[in-house]
Short mmCIF file of C-alpha atoms and ligand atoms in Angstrom, two decimals:
data_model
loop_
_atom_site.label_atom_id
_atom_site.label_comp_id
_atom_site.label_asym_id
_atom_site.label_seq_id
_atom_site.Cartn_x
_atom_site.Cartn_y
_atom_site.Cartn_z
CA MET A 22 -32.49 -10.61 -28.43
CA TYR A 23 -32.31 -14.63 -28.05
CA LEU A 24 -31.82 -15.87 -24.82
CA THR A 25 -31.00 -19.37 -23.75
CA ARG A 26 -33.16 -21.34 -21.36
CA ASP A 27 -30.76 -20.46 -18.64
CA GLU A 28 -30.73 -17.03 -19.38
CA GLU A 29 -34.54 -16.75 -19.49
CA ARG A 30 -34.69 -18.32 -16.06
CA VAL A 31 -32.31 -15.54 -14.71
CA LEU A 32 -34.61 -12.90 -16.43
CA ASP A 33 -37.66 -14.47 -14.77
CA GLY A 34 -35.99 -14.15 -11.34
CA GLU A 35 -35.27 -17.79 -10.77
CA ALA A 36 -31.66 -16.87 -9.83
CA GLY A 37 -32.76 -14.03 -7.35
CA PRO A 38 -33.51 -10.48 -7.69
CA GLY A 39 -29.97 -9.34 -8.09
CA PRO A 40 -29.05 -11.42 -11.21
CA GLN A 41 -32.73 -10.80 -12.54
CA LEU A 42 -31.89 -6.86 -12.32
CA ALA A 43 -28.63 -7.44 -13.97
CA MET A 44 -30.12 -9.36 -16.70
CA GLN A 45 -32.90 -6.87 -17.23
CA ILE A 46 -30.07 -4.22 -17.84
CA LEU A 47 -28.27 -6.47 -20.27
CA VAL A 48 -31.42 -7.40 -22.15
CA LYS A 49 -32.64 -3.80 -22.55
CA LEU A 50 -29.20 -2.64 -23.59
CA GLY A 51 -28.89 -5.36 -26.13
CA ASP A 52 -32.10 -4.89 -27.61
CA ILE A 53 -31.62 -1.19 -27.93
CA LEU A 54 -28.31 -1.82 -29.73
CA GLY A 55 -29.51 -4.60 -32.05
CA ALA A 56 -27.56 -7.49 -30.40
CA GLU A 57 -28.78 -11.01 -31.25
CA LYS A 58 -27.45 -12.87 -28.14
CA LEU A 59 -25.13 -12.57 -24.97
CA ILE A 60 -21.69 -13.68 -25.20
CA PRO A 61 -19.44 -14.98 -22.29
CA ILE A 62 -16.91 -12.38 -21.10
CA ALA A 63 -13.42 -13.17 -19.43
CA SER A 64 -13.71 -10.09 -17.13
CA ALA A 65 -15.36 -6.67 -16.31
CA HIS A 66 -13.79 -3.70 -15.34
CA VAL A 67 -16.25 -1.07 -13.51
CA SER A 68 -15.91 2.54 -13.26
CA GLY A 69 -17.88 5.16 -11.12
CA ILE A 70 -15.83 4.00 -7.85
CA SER A 71 -14.76 7.57 -6.63
CA TYR A 72 -17.36 8.93 -4.23
CA LYS A 73 -16.64 12.25 -5.66
CA THR A 74 -18.01 11.48 -9.05
CA ALA A 75 -20.67 8.69 -7.97
CA GLY A 76 -22.11 10.27 -5.18
CA ASP A 77 -24.76 9.08 -2.73
CA ALA A 78 -26.97 7.48 -5.54
CA ALA A 79 -24.44 4.89 -6.30
CA ILE A 80 -24.23 3.98 -2.64
CA GLU A 81 -28.06 3.45 -2.65
CA PHE A 82 -28.12 1.38 -5.63
CA LEU A 83 -25.23 -0.70 -4.73
CA LYS A 84 -26.76 -1.55 -1.16
CA GLU A 85 -29.96 -2.49 -3.02
CA LEU A 86 -28.01 -4.70 -5.46
CA SER A 87 -26.04 -6.25 -2.85
CA GLU A 88 -29.13 -6.91 -0.72
CA MET A 89 -30.57 -8.63 -3.70
CA GLY A 90 -27.86 -11.09 -3.63
CA ALA A 91 -25.90 -9.82 -6.80
CA LYS A 92 -22.32 -11.36 -7.03
CA ALA A 93 -19.91 -11.05 -9.79
CA ALA A 94 -19.68 -14.17 -11.85
CA VAL A 95 -16.35 -13.22 -13.54
CA MET A 96 -13.29 -11.67 -12.55
CA ALA A 97 -14.39 -7.93 -11.97
CA THR A 98 -11.94 -5.02 -11.29
CA MET A 99 -12.46 -1.38 -9.94
CA ASN A 100 -11.33 1.68 -11.49
CA PRO A 101 -9.61 4.46 -9.19
CA CYS A 102 -11.35 5.72 -6.26
CA GLY A 103 -11.11 9.26 -4.75
CA PHE A 104 -7.94 8.98 -2.34
CA ASP A 105 -5.45 6.87 -1.01
CA GLU A 106 -4.06 7.20 2.62
CA ARG A 107 -1.53 9.77 1.55
CA LEU A 108 -3.93 11.77 -0.42
CA ARG A 109 -6.51 11.54 2.38
CA ASP A 110 -4.13 13.44 4.73
CA LEU A 111 -2.88 15.67 2.35
CA LEU A 112 -6.08 16.88 1.15
CA ARG A 113 -7.54 16.81 4.88
CA LEU A 114 -10.62 15.03 3.67
CA PRO A 115 -13.56 15.29 6.17
CA THR A 116 -14.67 12.04 7.92
CA GLU A 117 -18.02 12.07 5.84
CA ILE A 118 -16.14 11.71 2.52
CA VAL A 119 -13.58 9.25 3.92
CA GLU A 120 -16.48 6.97 5.27
CA ALA A 121 -18.82 7.67 2.12
CA GLN A 122 -15.79 6.57 -0.02
CA ARG A 123 -15.08 3.39 2.21
CA GLU A 124 -18.70 2.40 2.10
CA LEU A 125 -18.71 2.43 -1.60
CA LEU A 126 -15.69 0.30 -1.89
CA SER A 127 -16.93 -2.07 0.61
CA LEU A 128 -20.25 -2.41 -1.17
CA TYR A 129 -18.29 -3.17 -4.57
CA GLU A 130 -16.35 -5.81 -2.72
CA THR A 131 -19.46 -7.31 -1.35
CA ILE A 132 -20.64 -7.87 -4.89
CA GLY A 133 -17.49 -9.39 -5.86
CA LEU A 134 -15.16 -6.77 -7.53
CA ARG A 135 -11.58 -6.86 -6.93
CA ARG A 136 -10.03 -3.64 -5.14
CA THR A 137 -7.55 -3.27 -8.05
CA LEU A 138 -8.75 0.77 -8.11
CA THR A 139 -6.50 1.51 -11.01
CA CYS A 140 -7.18 2.47 -14.76
CA VAL A 141 -4.69 0.06 -15.99
CA PRO A 142 -5.74 -3.34 -14.68
CA TYR A 143 -4.08 -4.92 -17.72
CA TYR A 144 -0.83 -4.61 -16.17
CA GLU A 145 -1.93 -6.84 -13.35
CA LEU A 146 -4.46 -9.26 -14.80
CA ARG A 147 -3.73 -9.01 -18.68
CA PRO A 148 -6.83 -10.17 -20.93
CA ARG A 149 -5.93 -12.67 -23.64
CA SER A 150 -5.76 -11.36 -27.15
CA SER A 151 -9.33 -11.96 -28.73
CA SER A 152 -11.18 -12.58 -25.35
CA HIS A 153 -14.34 -10.66 -24.86
CA LEU A 154 -14.60 -8.14 -21.94
CA ALA A 155 -16.98 -5.75 -20.74
CA TRP A 156 -14.69 -2.85 -19.51
CA ALA A 157 -15.77 0.77 -18.51
CA GLU A 158 -12.89 3.18 -18.31
CA SER A 159 -12.45 4.68 -21.84
CA SER A 160 -8.52 4.52 -21.61
CA ALA A 161 -8.63 0.92 -20.45
CA VAL A 162 -11.04 0.16 -23.38
CA VAL A 163 -8.92 1.59 -26.07
CA TYR A 164 -5.82 -0.03 -24.80
CA ALA A 165 -7.64 -3.47 -24.59
CA ASN A 166 -8.83 -3.39 -28.01
CA SER A 167 -6.11 -1.78 -29.83
CA VAL A 168 -2.88 -3.11 -28.00
CA VAL A 169 -3.97 -6.37 -26.46
CA GLY A 170 -6.19 -7.30 -29.29
CA ALA A 171 -9.19 -8.22 -26.99
CA CYS A 172 -12.96 -7.26 -27.78
CA THR A 173 -14.74 -4.58 -25.64
CA ASN A 174 -17.49 -1.85 -26.15
CA ARG A 175 -17.08 1.26 -24.18
CA GLU A 176 -19.23 0.29 -21.28
CA GLY A 177 -20.97 2.77 -18.85
CA ALA A 178 -20.58 1.70 -15.06
CA PRO A 179 -24.04 0.07 -14.80
CA SER A 180 -23.60 -2.07 -17.94
CA ALA A 181 -20.16 -3.26 -16.90
CA LEU A 182 -21.58 -4.06 -13.50
CA ALA A 183 -24.34 -5.78 -14.69
CA ALA A 184 -22.15 -7.74 -17.14
CA ALA A 185 -19.83 -8.68 -14.32
CA ILE A 186 -22.74 -10.17 -12.57
CA ILE A 187 -24.15 -12.19 -15.26
CA GLY A 188 -20.73 -13.01 -16.86
CA LYS A 189 -22.02 -12.08 -20.25
CA THR A 190 -22.43 -8.84 -22.41
CA PRO A 191 -24.65 -8.36 -25.45
CA ASP A 192 -22.98 -9.24 -28.84
CA TYR A 193 -22.79 -6.06 -30.76
CA GLY A 194 -20.34 -3.12 -31.47
CA LEU A 195 -16.63 -4.21 -31.05
CA HIS A 196 -17.49 -7.74 -30.07
CA ARG A 197 -18.29 -8.31 -33.85
CA PRO A 198 -15.30 -8.68 -36.37
CA GLU A 199 -17.31 -6.72 -38.92
CA ASN A 200 -17.25 -3.72 -36.70
CA ARG A 201 -13.57 -3.64 -36.06
CA GLU A 202 -12.46 -2.37 -39.47
CA PRO A 203 -10.78 1.11 -39.56
CA GLY A 204 -13.07 3.96 -41.08
CA LEU A 205 -10.53 6.78 -41.37
CA ARG A 206 -6.98 7.00 -42.36
CA VAL A 207 -4.95 9.59 -40.38
CA LYS A 208 -1.47 10.66 -41.72
CA ALA A 209 0.88 12.39 -39.43
CA ASP A 210 3.52 14.22 -41.48
CA PHE A 211 5.50 14.94 -38.53
CA GLU A 212 7.62 12.85 -35.71
CA PRO A 213 6.02 13.92 -32.40
CA LYS A 214 9.14 15.09 -30.30
CA ASP A 215 7.80 13.86 -27.10
CA GLU A 216 4.77 12.19 -25.54
CA LEU A 217 2.96 15.34 -25.06
CA GLU A 218 2.83 15.92 -28.89
CA LEU A 219 2.02 12.26 -29.57
CA TRP A 220 -0.96 12.37 -27.14
CA ALA A 221 -2.08 15.73 -28.18
CA LEU A 222 -2.28 14.14 -31.83
CA GLY A 223 -4.34 11.38 -30.19
CA PHE A 224 -6.65 14.10 -28.69
CA LEU A 225 -7.18 15.42 -32.31
CA ILE A 226 -7.64 12.26 -33.87
CA GLY A 227 -10.28 11.37 -31.22
CA ALA A 228 -12.14 14.73 -32.15
CA LEU A 229 -11.98 13.86 -35.88
CA SER A 230 -12.80 10.18 -35.88
CA LYS A 231 -16.66 10.78 -35.28
CA GLY A 232 -17.51 7.18 -34.14
CA THR A 233 -15.26 5.45 -36.54
CA ILE A 234 -12.03 3.51 -35.94
CA PRO A 235 -8.90 5.29 -36.99
CA LEU A 236 -5.93 4.00 -38.62
CA LEU A 237 -2.72 6.15 -37.71
CA GLU A 238 0.05 6.20 -40.46
CA GLY A 239 3.42 7.76 -40.31
CA ILE A 240 4.31 7.21 -36.64
CA ARG A 241 6.42 4.34 -35.68
CA GLY A 242 8.30 2.63 -33.00
CA LEU A 243 5.97 3.68 -30.06
CA SER A 244 6.59 2.00 -26.81
CA ASP A 245 3.78 0.65 -24.46
CA TRP A 246 3.46 3.85 -22.33
CA GLU A 247 3.23 5.90 -25.47
CA LEU A 248 0.38 3.66 -26.78
CA LYS A 249 -1.41 3.87 -23.44
CA GLY A 250 -1.26 7.60 -23.37
CA LEU A 251 -2.24 7.94 -27.23
CA GLY A 252 -5.44 5.74 -26.59
CA ALA A 253 -6.44 7.61 -23.52
CA ALA A 254 -6.13 10.83 -25.46
CA MET A 255 -8.05 9.66 -28.56
CA ALA A 256 -10.77 8.47 -25.93
CA SER A 257 -11.06 11.72 -24.33
CA GLY A 258 -10.86 13.82 -27.64
CA GLY A 259 -13.76 11.65 -28.84
CA MET A 260 -15.71 8.31 -28.71
CA VAL A 261 -12.70 6.54 -29.95
CA ALA A 262 -12.67 2.87 -28.50
CA MET A 263 -10.13 1.31 -30.79
CA PHE A 264 -7.46 2.38 -33.25
CA TYR A 265 -4.98 0.99 -35.40
CA ILE A 266 -1.44 1.96 -36.14
CA GLN A 267 0.38 1.08 -39.03
CA GLU A 268 3.10 -0.71 -37.60
CA PRO A 269 3.75 -4.53 -38.13
CA SER A 270 3.49 -5.36 -34.36
CA LEU A 271 0.00 -4.02 -34.22
CA LYS A 272 -1.24 -4.94 -37.47
CA ARG A 273 -4.45 -7.14 -36.77
CA ARG A 274 -6.14 -6.66 -40.00
CA SER A 275 -5.85 -7.71 -43.73
CA LYS A 276 -8.63 -5.57 -45.78
CA SER A 277 -7.47 -2.85 -47.92
CA THR A 278 -7.71 0.55 -46.50
CA ARG A 279 -7.08 2.42 -49.74
CA ASP A 280 -10.49 3.70 -50.22
CA LEU A 281 -10.92 5.37 -46.96
CA GLU A 282 -11.25 8.81 -46.09
CA VAL A 283 -7.66 10.49 -45.34
CA VAL A 284 -7.15 13.29 -42.75
CA GLU A 285 -3.40 14.87 -42.72
CA ILE A 286 -2.32 16.42 -39.45
CA GLY A 287 0.70 18.39 -39.12
CA ARG A 288 3.00 19.63 -36.11
CA ALA A 289 1.12 23.07 -36.22
CA ASP A 290 -2.07 21.28 -35.65
CA VAL A 291 -0.92 19.43 -32.51
CA VAL A 292 0.98 22.49 -31.04
CA ASP A 293 -2.65 24.37 -31.43
CA VAL A 294 -4.26 21.42 -29.45
CA VAL A 295 -1.77 21.88 -26.66
CA GLU A 296 -2.17 25.52 -26.54
CA ARG A 297 -6.06 25.23 -26.38
CA LEU A 298 -5.91 22.77 -23.53
CA SER A 299 -3.15 24.38 -21.51
CA ALA A 300 -2.74 27.46 -19.40
CA SER A 301 0.54 29.15 -19.23
CA ASP A 302 0.72 30.13 -15.65
CA ASP A 303 3.07 28.61 -12.87
CA PRO A 304 1.66 25.46 -11.45
CA ASP A 305 0.71 25.06 -7.78
CA LEU A 306 1.16 21.28 -8.38
CA VAL A 307 2.46 18.72 -10.60
CA PHE A 308 1.26 15.29 -11.35
CA VAL A 309 1.85 12.54 -13.79
CA GLY A 310 0.15 9.08 -14.36
CA CYS A 311 -2.93 9.74 -16.20
CA PRO A 312 -3.48 6.86 -17.20
CA HIS A 313 -1.62 5.35 -14.13
CA CYS A 314 2.19 5.12 -14.73
CA SER A 315 3.56 1.95 -16.02
CA ILE A 316 6.88 0.50 -14.92
CA GLU A 317 8.49 2.19 -17.93
CA GLU A 318 7.36 5.64 -16.57
CA LEU A 319 8.32 4.84 -13.14
CA GLU A 320 11.70 4.16 -14.51
CA ARG A 321 12.02 7.04 -16.45
CA LEU A 322 10.88 9.15 -13.32
CA ALA A 323 13.37 7.56 -11.04
CA VAL A 324 16.20 8.46 -13.67
CA LEU A 325 14.92 12.00 -14.11
CA LEU A 326 14.58 12.64 -10.29
CA ARG A 327 18.05 11.30 -9.51
CA GLY A 328 19.55 13.84 -7.35
CA ARG A 329 16.97 16.18 -7.60
CA LYS A 330 14.60 17.75 -4.92
CA VAL A 331 11.00 18.50 -5.36
CA ARG A 332 9.93 22.21 -4.26
CA THR A 333 8.48 22.26 -0.77
CA ASP A 334 5.85 24.70 -2.18
CA ARG A 335 4.75 22.68 -5.07
CA PRO A 336 3.84 18.92 -4.63
CA PHE A 337 4.77 16.55 -7.27
CA LEU A 338 2.46 13.48 -7.52
CA VAL A 339 3.26 10.28 -9.16
CA CYS A 340 -0.05 8.09 -10.01
CA THR A 341 0.12 4.65 -10.32
CA SER A 342 -1.37 1.30 -9.47
CA ARG A 343 -1.10 -0.22 -5.88
CA TYR A 344 -0.15 -3.44 -7.73
CA LEU A 345 2.72 -1.77 -9.56
CA ARG A 346 3.89 0.30 -6.59
CA ASP A 347 4.14 -2.88 -4.31
CA ALA A 348 5.78 -4.75 -7.07
CA HIS A 349 8.53 -2.14 -7.61
CA PRO A 350 9.47 -0.81 -4.12
CA SER A 351 13.11 0.36 -5.34
CA LEU A 352 11.76 2.38 -8.00
CA VAL A 353 9.11 3.82 -5.50
CA GLU A 354 11.90 4.75 -3.22
CA ALA A 355 14.32 6.27 -5.97
CA ILE A 356 11.25 8.66 -6.98
CA GLU A 357 10.36 9.10 -3.45
CA ALA A 358 13.88 10.43 -2.50
CA SER A 359 13.31 13.58 -4.36
CA GLY A 360 10.26 14.37 -2.22
CA ALA A 361 7.76 13.18 -5.08
CA LEU A 362 4.90 11.35 -3.75
CA VAL A 363 3.88 8.18 -5.45
CA VAL A 364 0.03 7.80 -4.91
CA VAL A 365 -2.08 4.71 -5.60
CA ASP A 366 -5.72 3.68 -5.83
CA THR A 367 -6.73 7.12 -7.09
CA CYS A 368 -6.20 9.67 -9.79
CA MET A 369 -6.23 13.66 -9.82
CA VAL A 370 -9.31 13.92 -12.03
CA VAL A 371 -11.56 11.83 -9.52
CA SER A 372 -10.04 12.99 -6.33
CA TRP A 373 -10.80 16.32 -4.42
CA ILE A 374 -7.39 18.10 -5.31
CA GLU A 375 -9.15 21.60 -5.32
CA ARG A 376 -9.26 21.21 -1.51
CA LEU A 377 -5.47 22.27 -1.55
CA GLY A 378 -6.60 25.56 -2.38
CA ILE A 379 -4.60 25.49 -5.59
CA SER A 380 -5.67 26.95 -9.05
CA VAL A 381 -3.14 25.60 -11.74
CA VAL A 382 -1.75 21.92 -12.12
CA ALA A 383 0.78 20.82 -14.50
CA THR A 384 0.77 17.52 -16.06
CA ASN A 385 1.54 15.77 -19.49
CA SER A 386 -1.82 14.24 -19.78
CA PRO A 387 -4.31 15.66 -22.47
CA LYS A 388 -7.08 13.70 -21.01
CA ALA A 389 -6.66 15.16 -17.37
CA ALA A 390 -6.19 18.77 -19.10
CA TYR A 391 -9.81 18.03 -20.71
CA TYR A 392 -11.58 16.77 -17.59
CA LEU A 393 -10.08 18.59 -14.65
CA PRO A 394 -11.31 22.28 -15.25
CA GLY A 395 -14.97 20.85 -15.54
CA LEU A 396 -14.47 18.48 -12.60
CA SER A 397 -12.42 20.60 -10.25
CA GLY A 398 -12.51 24.07 -11.51
CA LEU A 399 -8.57 23.86 -11.84
CA GLU A 400 -6.47 25.16 -14.87
CA VAL A 401 -4.18 22.84 -16.47
CA ARG A 402 -0.44 23.62 -17.76
CA LEU A 403 0.63 20.79 -20.22
CA ALA A 404 4.15 19.69 -20.13
CA ASN A 405 6.13 16.69 -21.10
CA LEU A 406 7.49 14.36 -18.58
CA GLU A 407 10.85 16.10 -18.46
CA GLU A 408 9.40 19.47 -18.14
CA CYS A 409 6.86 18.09 -15.25
CA VAL A 410 10.09 17.08 -13.32
CA GLU A 411 11.61 20.50 -14.14
CA LEU A 412 8.50 22.50 -12.85
CA ALA A 413 8.38 20.34 -9.84
CA CYS A 414 12.09 20.67 -8.85
CA SER A 415 13.39 23.92 -9.95
CA ARG A 416 12.89 27.46 -8.50
FE1 LIG B 530 -7.02 6.95 -15.15
FE2 LIG B 530 -7.93 9.06 -14.02
FE3 LIG B 530 -6.89 9.50 -16.01
S1 LIG B 530 -8.89 6.97 -14.29
S2 LIG B 530 -7.12 7.66 -17.42
S3 LIG B 530 -5.85 8.54 -14.21
S4 LIG B 530 -8.51 10.39 -15.43
#
């Protein structure tokens, strides 16, 4: 990979051992993936923030890195961690876990990352269309590429962190316009009846895409929160980092797609996905907000929960970002009047909810349904937003 004279100096250690290590990571990655050069990025979004998934190895690595003087050179944000104050109390987390999580967060802060602790950083700090980013967190990557029109590969935690420190990323993959063309047409021959069917469709598209960028046809008029969940589902069903949807507002390409392979998906296929991912038992806990709830979802929840009471034996957790929670106190108040809890900074997939001694959770997120059994040993019942509210409230 070609390096400028300044980049060579960083690689030679002239800027200190921290930047040198970050540059070594980027150069190694760029060489393996065939990048010709590094390009500047507008921001980095780093995953591996929860102590539950990152563990002691991350603490040791970050300690070393911060002692080496590594500092973020561009705006860098953090994915969710393992708990907020409320979840800490609800889960009765032991002091060792609480302390370890705090240490991890403060190390990231020392390196210069902002304590955003959300998988929807784009609601607080929206990237510009066409800007280059180095984002980890697959759901945020697919949103950035497909909805915002920015350019990012699906980074891992170390490469996103290295890119944050250098302020650059190797120029390959989705940073190159020639790699942003669709490779598969997906025709949905039905109108999803709710967000769950839409997101299950996304999960199936993810599994079918096999490294290509899908172009979804036949679905129109999706709102932002539906697109957010659609991308997250595609990214968990497969390695999708970008999609197109045949809709004027999202069209960003002009080349013909006539010769592409076409896959047709019907409602029965999607119902099958929901059944495969979903348990039928009654849930012990209900949660929504994977990815973190947008304002639109908070508004819908406030309406759905008006005059309702959440069961005392079945907690209802609404996950969102601290930024959105603090910006919309009346919505939070309306939701919590029902007994639901709005939690921030964390998500159920990277927290320790199994400590509640529960076995089944209900949610509307196929991504959570895919990951929770492996990460927490819990069964998941999939239900749409309205059904989640019903499950949380009715006896
Ligand atoms: Fe976000 Fe956690 Fe889901 S990071 S996308 S809420 S698994």
